[in-house]
Coordinates of C-alpha atoms in Angstrom, one line a residue:
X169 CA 83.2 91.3 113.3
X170 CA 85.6 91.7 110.0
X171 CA 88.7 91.4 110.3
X172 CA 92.0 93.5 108.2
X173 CA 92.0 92.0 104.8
X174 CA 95.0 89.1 104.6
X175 CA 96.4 88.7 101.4
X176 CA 98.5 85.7 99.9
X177 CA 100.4 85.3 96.5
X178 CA 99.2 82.5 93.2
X179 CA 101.5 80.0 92.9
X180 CA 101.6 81.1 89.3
X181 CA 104.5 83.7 87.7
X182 CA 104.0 85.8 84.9
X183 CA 104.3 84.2 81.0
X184 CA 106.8 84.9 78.6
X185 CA 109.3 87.7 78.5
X186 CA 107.3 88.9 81.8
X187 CA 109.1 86.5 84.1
X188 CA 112.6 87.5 84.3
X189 CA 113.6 84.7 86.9
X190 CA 115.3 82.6 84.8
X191 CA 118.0 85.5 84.1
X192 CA 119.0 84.4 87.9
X193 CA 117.9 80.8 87.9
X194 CA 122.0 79.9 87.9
X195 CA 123.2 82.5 91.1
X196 CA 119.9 81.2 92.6
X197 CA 120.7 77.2 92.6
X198 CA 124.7 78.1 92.8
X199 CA 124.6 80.7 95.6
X200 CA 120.7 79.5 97.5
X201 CA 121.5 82.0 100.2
X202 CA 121.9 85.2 98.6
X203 CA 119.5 87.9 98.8
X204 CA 118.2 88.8 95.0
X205 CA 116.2 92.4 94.1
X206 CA 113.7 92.8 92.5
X207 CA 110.6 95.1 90.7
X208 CA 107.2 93.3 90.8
X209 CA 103.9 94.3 89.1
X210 CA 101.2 92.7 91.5
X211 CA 97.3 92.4 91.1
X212 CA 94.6 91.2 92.9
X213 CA 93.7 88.0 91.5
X214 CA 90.9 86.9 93.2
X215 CA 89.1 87.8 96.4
X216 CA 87.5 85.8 98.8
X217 CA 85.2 86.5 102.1
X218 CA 84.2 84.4 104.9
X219 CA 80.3 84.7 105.1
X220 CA 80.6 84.4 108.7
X221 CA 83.3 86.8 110.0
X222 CA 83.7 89.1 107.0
X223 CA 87.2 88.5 107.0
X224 CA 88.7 88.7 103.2
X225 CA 91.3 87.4 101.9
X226 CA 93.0 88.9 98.0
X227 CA 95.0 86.8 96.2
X228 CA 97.6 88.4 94.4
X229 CA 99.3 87.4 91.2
X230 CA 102.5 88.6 89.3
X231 CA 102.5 90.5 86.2
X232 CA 106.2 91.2 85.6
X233 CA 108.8 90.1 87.4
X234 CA 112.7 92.0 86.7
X235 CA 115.3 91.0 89.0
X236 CA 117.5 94.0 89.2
X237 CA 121.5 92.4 89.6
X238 CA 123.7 93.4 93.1
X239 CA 126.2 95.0 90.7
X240 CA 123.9 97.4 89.1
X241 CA 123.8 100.9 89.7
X242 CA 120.1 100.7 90.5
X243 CA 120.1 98.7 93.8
X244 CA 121.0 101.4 95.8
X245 CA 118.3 103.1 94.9
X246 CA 115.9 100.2 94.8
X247 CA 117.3 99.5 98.5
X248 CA 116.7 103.4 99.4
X249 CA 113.2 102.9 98.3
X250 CA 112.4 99.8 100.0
X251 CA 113.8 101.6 103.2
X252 CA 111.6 104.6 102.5
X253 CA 108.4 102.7 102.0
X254 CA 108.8 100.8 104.3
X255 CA 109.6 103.2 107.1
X256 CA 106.4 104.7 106.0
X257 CA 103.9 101.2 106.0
X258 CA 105.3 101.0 109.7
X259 CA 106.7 104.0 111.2
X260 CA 110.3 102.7 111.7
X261 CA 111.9 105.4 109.8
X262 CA 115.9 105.4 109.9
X263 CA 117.6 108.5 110.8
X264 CA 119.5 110.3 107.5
X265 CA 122.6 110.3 109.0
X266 CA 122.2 106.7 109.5
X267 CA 121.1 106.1 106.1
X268 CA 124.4 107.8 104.6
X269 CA 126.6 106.3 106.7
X270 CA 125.2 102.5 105.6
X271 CA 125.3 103.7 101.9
X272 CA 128.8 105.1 102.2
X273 CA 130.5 102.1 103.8
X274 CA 128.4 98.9 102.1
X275 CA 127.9 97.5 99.0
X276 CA 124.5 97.3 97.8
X277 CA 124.2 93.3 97.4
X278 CA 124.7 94.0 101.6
X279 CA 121.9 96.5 102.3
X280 CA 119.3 94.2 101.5
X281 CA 117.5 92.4 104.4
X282 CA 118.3 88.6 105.3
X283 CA 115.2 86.5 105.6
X284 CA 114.6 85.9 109.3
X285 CA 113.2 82.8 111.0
X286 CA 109.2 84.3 109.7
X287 CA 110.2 83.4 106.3
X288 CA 110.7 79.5 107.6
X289 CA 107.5 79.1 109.1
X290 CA 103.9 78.3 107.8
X291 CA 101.8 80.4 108.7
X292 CA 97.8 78.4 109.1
X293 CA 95.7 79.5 106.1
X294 CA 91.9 79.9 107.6
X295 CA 90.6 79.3 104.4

């Protein structure tokens, strides 16, 4: 029986001018609970299967990382397209009227989704 394909991230971020974390390294030790955006460039690194069940399991790694700052004029829109891919991936697709009404009355460091209790826990790697 195979199972979906489960993926997980390298430990490793991109080299060089690629890695544009350390343009927030200060706000990220000086305010640890904030939210930060940003555009990723992901590959599949490596890809295992269990010989037994078929399950596979991708390992992805980070070609550039570009944090994209609260204050700019882009995080609305990269906010908007989270929302919109996501709603796709899942199905939980906002209303419009609800969309303009959270755009009109927040500022975009606020649109972006708090980490929940999932993003504490470790999840058991069956590999």
């Amino acid at each position: 029986m195979t199972d979906e394909p489960a993926v997980k991230l390298s430990a490793s971020l991109p080299a060089g001018d690629r890695n544009g974390l350390p343009a927030i390294a200060s706000a990220l030790v000086e305010q640890p609970g904030d939210v930060h955006a940003a555009v990723v460039l992901l590959r599949a690194r490596e890809i295992r299967t269990n010989t037994r069940t078929g399950a596979a399991l991708a390992t992805a790694e980070f070609l550039a990382i570009e944090p994209c700052p609260a204050s700019s004029p882009d995080a609305a829109t990269l906010h908007r397209l989270l929302r919109e891919h996501y709603g796709r991936r899942t199905g939980n697709v906002e209303l419009p009227l609800d969309q303009q009404d959270e755009e009109d009355n927040q500022d975009p460091a606020e649109l972006w989704p708090q980490p929940g209790p999932e993003f504490d826990s470790d999840v058991d790697d069956p590999w």
